[in-house]
């Protein structure tokens, strides 16, 4: 059975083609393996995504990314998205909820895209997922992010 979107990951010999993931120079071998497995897992589950990245929360530095050329620039968005998460954490503190509640993910809805920001265990890094509202089921995208983030913790 030939499924069109799977052709992105296989060639005529059905050997998988690995997606191109770009890493920051500061990322060591251990983090490359961890982040590569995380992003690769998300890509396998959501092959039509526009971009997926791992960002350091404190600095806003883009550590690892895969994106569709011309559709986005995750490096420009990384620091701004880190600030969104930090500001929401401050808002939880101001409301007195920081000891009871923790951010799991933040959804940003645009006219044709969904951006999901998901904190990784330890809350030092987060994943930024960009998908088309036309090509992706939001519940599925969030479930994939939740599962892959949990796997990254182990």
mmCIF file of C-alpha atoms in Angstrom:
data_model
loop_
_atom_site.group_PDB
_atom_site.id
_atom_site.type_symbol
_atom_site.label_atom_id
_atom_site.label_comp_id
_atom_site.label_asym_id
_atom_site.label_seq_id
_atom_site.Cartn_x
_atom_site.Cartn_y
_atom_site.Cartn_z
ATOM 1 C CA UNK A 1 0.000 0.000 0.000
ATOM 2 C CA UNK A 2 1.452 3.356 -1.004
ATOM 3 C CA UNK A 3 0.706 6.243 1.321
ATOM 4 C CA UNK A 4 1.801 9.585 -0.214
ATOM 5 C CA UNK A 5 3.105 11.371 2.880
ATOM 6 C CA UNK A 6 5.341 8.400 3.753
ATOM 7 C CA UNK A 7 7.324 8.934 0.552
ATOM 8 C CA UNK A 8 8.986 11.851 2.314
ATOM 9 C CA UNK A 9 10.724 9.352 4.604
ATOM 10 C CA UNK A 10 11.435 6.510 2.212
ATOM 11 C CA UNK A 11 13.056 6.135 -1.172
ATOM 12 C CA UNK A 12 12.485 3.481 -3.835
ATOM 13 C CA UNK A 13 14.419 0.920 -1.767
ATOM 14 C CA UNK A 14 12.262 1.707 1.286
ATOM 15 C CA UNK A 15 15.329 2.686 3.311
ATOM 16 C CA UNK A 16 14.305 5.512 5.618
ATOM 17 C CA UNK A 17 15.665 8.949 4.790
ATOM 18 C CA UNK A 18 16.643 10.721 7.966
ATOM 19 C CA UNK A 19 15.303 14.247 8.313
ATOM 20 C CA UNK A 20 17.881 17.031 8.440
ATOM 21 C CA UNK A 21 18.193 18.325 11.972
ATOM 22 C CA UNK A 22 20.425 21.337 12.577
ATOM 23 C CA UNK A 23 22.171 21.748 15.935
ATOM 24 C CA UNK A 24 23.699 24.757 17.671
ATOM 25 C CA UNK A 25 27.482 24.657 18.068
ATOM 26 C CA UNK A 26 27.055 24.575 21.846
ATOM 27 C CA UNK A 27 25.201 21.232 21.740
ATOM 28 C CA UNK A 28 27.326 18.275 22.853
ATOM 29 C CA UNK A 29 27.142 14.682 21.636
ATOM 30 C CA UNK A 30 24.822 13.562 24.448
ATOM 31 C CA UNK A 31 22.352 16.366 23.814
ATOM 32 C CA UNK A 32 22.546 15.776 20.044
ATOM 33 C CA UNK A 33 21.513 12.168 20.576
ATOM 34 C CA UNK A 34 18.712 13.131 22.986
ATOM 35 C CA UNK A 35 17.373 16.028 20.929
ATOM 36 C CA UNK A 36 17.774 14.100 17.657
ATOM 37 C CA UNK A 37 15.721 11.216 19.024
ATOM 38 C CA UNK A 38 13.075 13.627 20.312
ATOM 39 C CA UNK A 39 12.742 15.591 17.066
ATOM 40 C CA UNK A 40 12.989 12.443 14.936
ATOM 41 C CA UNK A 41 10.181 10.838 16.931
ATOM 42 C CA UNK A 42 7.959 13.871 16.474
ATOM 43 C CA UNK A 43 8.757 13.967 12.746
ATOM 44 C CA UNK A 44 7.806 10.310 12.332
ATOM 45 C CA UNK A 45 4.427 10.945 13.963
ATOM 46 C CA UNK A 46 3.748 14.339 12.350
ATOM 47 C CA UNK A 47 5.484 14.259 8.950
ATOM 48 C CA UNK A 48 3.600 17.280 7.605
ATOM 49 C CA UNK A 49 4.824 19.651 10.323
ATOM 50 C CA UNK A 50 6.257 23.030 9.357
ATOM 51 C CA UNK A 51 8.939 23.128 12.046
ATOM 52 C CA UNK A 52 9.971 21.530 15.305
ATOM 53 C CA UNK A 53 12.719 22.842 17.571
ATOM 54 C CA UNK A 54 14.295 22.424 20.986
ATOM 55 C CA UNK A 55 15.039 25.712 22.748
ATOM 56 C CA UNK A 56 16.851 26.499 25.992
ATOM 57 C CA UNK A 57 14.338 28.316 28.188
ATOM 58 C CA UNK A 58 16.754 30.538 30.139
ATOM 59 C CA UNK A 59 18.623 32.015 27.155
ATOM 60 C CA UNK A 60 16.136 31.449 24.331
ATOM 61 C CA UNK A 61 18.893 29.751 22.323
ATOM 62 C CA UNK A 62 17.780 27.423 19.534
ATOM 63 C CA UNK A 63 19.569 24.118 20.217
ATOM 64 C CA UNK A 64 18.144 21.768 17.560
ATOM 65 C CA UNK A 65 15.682 22.265 14.739
ATOM 66 C CA UNK A 66 14.073 20.825 11.649
ATOM 67 C CA UNK A 67 11.965 23.056 9.439
ATOM 68 C CA UNK A 68 10.489 23.251 5.983
ATOM 69 C CA UNK A 69 12.635 25.733 4.050
ATOM 70 C CA UNK A 70 10.889 28.996 3.318
ATOM 71 C CA UNK A 71 7.960 28.309 5.650
ATOM 72 C CA UNK A 72 9.467 29.549 8.896
ATOM 73 C CA UNK A 73 12.551 30.703 10.738
ATOM 74 C CA UNK A 74 12.562 28.996 14.148
ATOM 75 C CA UNK A 75 15.760 30.809 15.211
ATOM 76 C CA UNK A 76 13.967 34.157 15.105
ATOM 77 C CA UNK A 77 11.043 32.825 17.133
ATOM 78 C CA UNK A 78 13.063 30.930 19.779
ATOM 79 C CA UNK A 79 13.895 33.817 22.116
ATOM 80 C CA UNK A 80 10.398 35.299 21.838
ATOM 81 C CA UNK A 81 8.762 31.973 22.653
ATOM 82 C CA UNK A 82 11.094 31.509 25.633
ATOM 83 C CA UNK A 83 9.893 34.890 26.865
ATOM 84 C CA UNK A 84 6.234 33.836 26.435
ATOM 85 C CA UNK A 85 6.833 30.847 28.719
ATOM 86 C CA UNK A 86 8.790 32.874 31.291
ATOM 87 C CA UNK A 87 6.089 35.547 31.412
ATOM 88 C CA UNK A 88 3.374 32.928 31.916
ATOM 89 C CA UNK A 89 5.420 31.405 34.745
ATOM 90 C CA UNK A 90 5.614 34.864 36.339
ATOM 91 C CA UNK A 91 1.852 35.270 35.907
ATOM 92 C CA UNK A 92 1.275 31.965 37.726
ATOM 93 C CA UNK A 93 3.462 33.225 40.572
ATOM 94 C CA UNK A 94 1.576 36.530 40.706
ATOM 95 C CA UNK A 95 -1.735 34.664 40.901
ATOM 96 C CA UNK A 96 -0.410 32.419 43.661
ATOM 97 C CA UNK A 97 -0.719 29.306 41.491
ATOM 98 C CA UNK A 98 2.961 28.488 40.965
ATOM 99 C CA UNK A 99 3.037 25.934 43.794
ATOM 100 C CA UNK A 100 -0.166 24.195 42.600
ATOM 101 C CA UNK A 101 0.012 24.422 38.817
ATOM 102 C CA UNK A 102 2.699 23.868 36.195
ATOM 103 C CA UNK A 103 2.691 24.774 32.530
ATOM 104 C CA UNK A 104 2.427 21.692 30.323
ATOM 105 C CA UNK A 105 2.077 23.422 27.000
ATOM 106 C CA UNK A 106 1.070 26.744 25.514
ATOM 107 C CA UNK A 107 -0.996 26.909 22.340
ATOM 108 C CA UNK A 108 -0.716 29.875 19.990
ATOM 109 C CA UNK A 109 -3.395 29.917 17.302
ATOM 110 C CA UNK A 110 -2.743 31.832 14.085
ATOM 111 C CA UNK A 111 -5.011 32.058 11.057
ATOM 112 C CA UNK A 112 -3.307 29.121 9.296
ATOM 113 C CA UNK A 113 -0.931 27.651 11.891
ATOM 114 C CA UNK A 114 -0.819 26.258 15.393
ATOM 115 C CA UNK A 115 2.282 26.723 17.500
ATOM 116 C CA UNK A 116 2.602 24.451 20.522
ATOM 117 C CA UNK A 117 5.247 25.219 23.161
ATOM 118 C CA UNK A 118 5.860 22.193 25.394
ATOM 119 C CA UNK A 119 8.180 22.239 28.386
ATOM 120 C CA UNK A 120 10.456 19.236 28.705
ATOM 121 C CA UNK A 121 10.944 17.519 32.072
ATOM 122 C CA UNK A 122 13.232 19.600 34.254
ATOM 123 C CA UNK A 123 11.857 22.782 32.630
ATOM 124 C CA UNK A 124 15.272 23.807 31.242
ATOM 125 C CA UNK A 125 14.224 23.256 27.614
ATOM 126 C CA UNK A 126 11.048 23.367 25.572
ATOM 127 C CA UNK A 127 9.883 22.092 22.211
ATOM 128 C CA UNK A 128 8.337 24.499 19.715
ATOM 129 C CA UNK A 129 6.103 22.757 17.182
ATOM 130 C CA UNK A 130 4.652 24.588 14.177
ATOM 131 C CA UNK A 131 1.925 22.878 12.140
ATOM 132 C CA UNK A 132 -0.598 23.891 9.513
ATOM 133 C CA UNK A 133 -4.193 24.051 10.736
ATOM 134 C CA UNK A 134 -5.223 22.528 7.405
ATOM 135 C CA UNK A 135 -2.875 19.524 7.513
ATOM 136 C CA UNK A 136 -2.773 18.589 11.203
ATOM 137 C CA UNK A 137 -5.185 17.483 13.893
ATOM 138 C CA UNK A 138 -4.474 19.597 16.991
ATOM 139 C CA UNK A 139 -5.376 16.874 19.499
ATOM 140 C CA UNK A 140 -3.043 14.452 17.739
ATOM 141 C CA UNK A 141 -0.215 17.005 17.625
ATOM 142 C CA UNK A 142 -0.541 17.714 21.352
ATOM 143 C CA UNK A 143 -0.697 13.988 22.182
ATOM 144 C CA UNK A 144 2.458 13.337 20.139
ATOM 145 C CA UNK A 145 4.251 16.201 21.879
ATOM 146 C CA UNK A 146 3.198 14.918 25.300
ATOM 147 C CA UNK A 147 4.330 11.353 24.557
ATOM 148 C CA UNK A 148 7.657 12.343 23.003
ATOM 149 C CA UNK A 149 8.432 14.792 25.813
ATOM 150 C CA UNK A 150 7.784 12.014 28.334
ATOM 151 C CA UNK A 151 10.079 9.665 26.378
ATOM 152 C CA UNK A 152 12.800 12.341 26.404
ATOM 153 C CA UNK A 153 12.750 12.233 30.198
ATOM 154 C CA UNK A 154 13.687 8.561 30.332
#
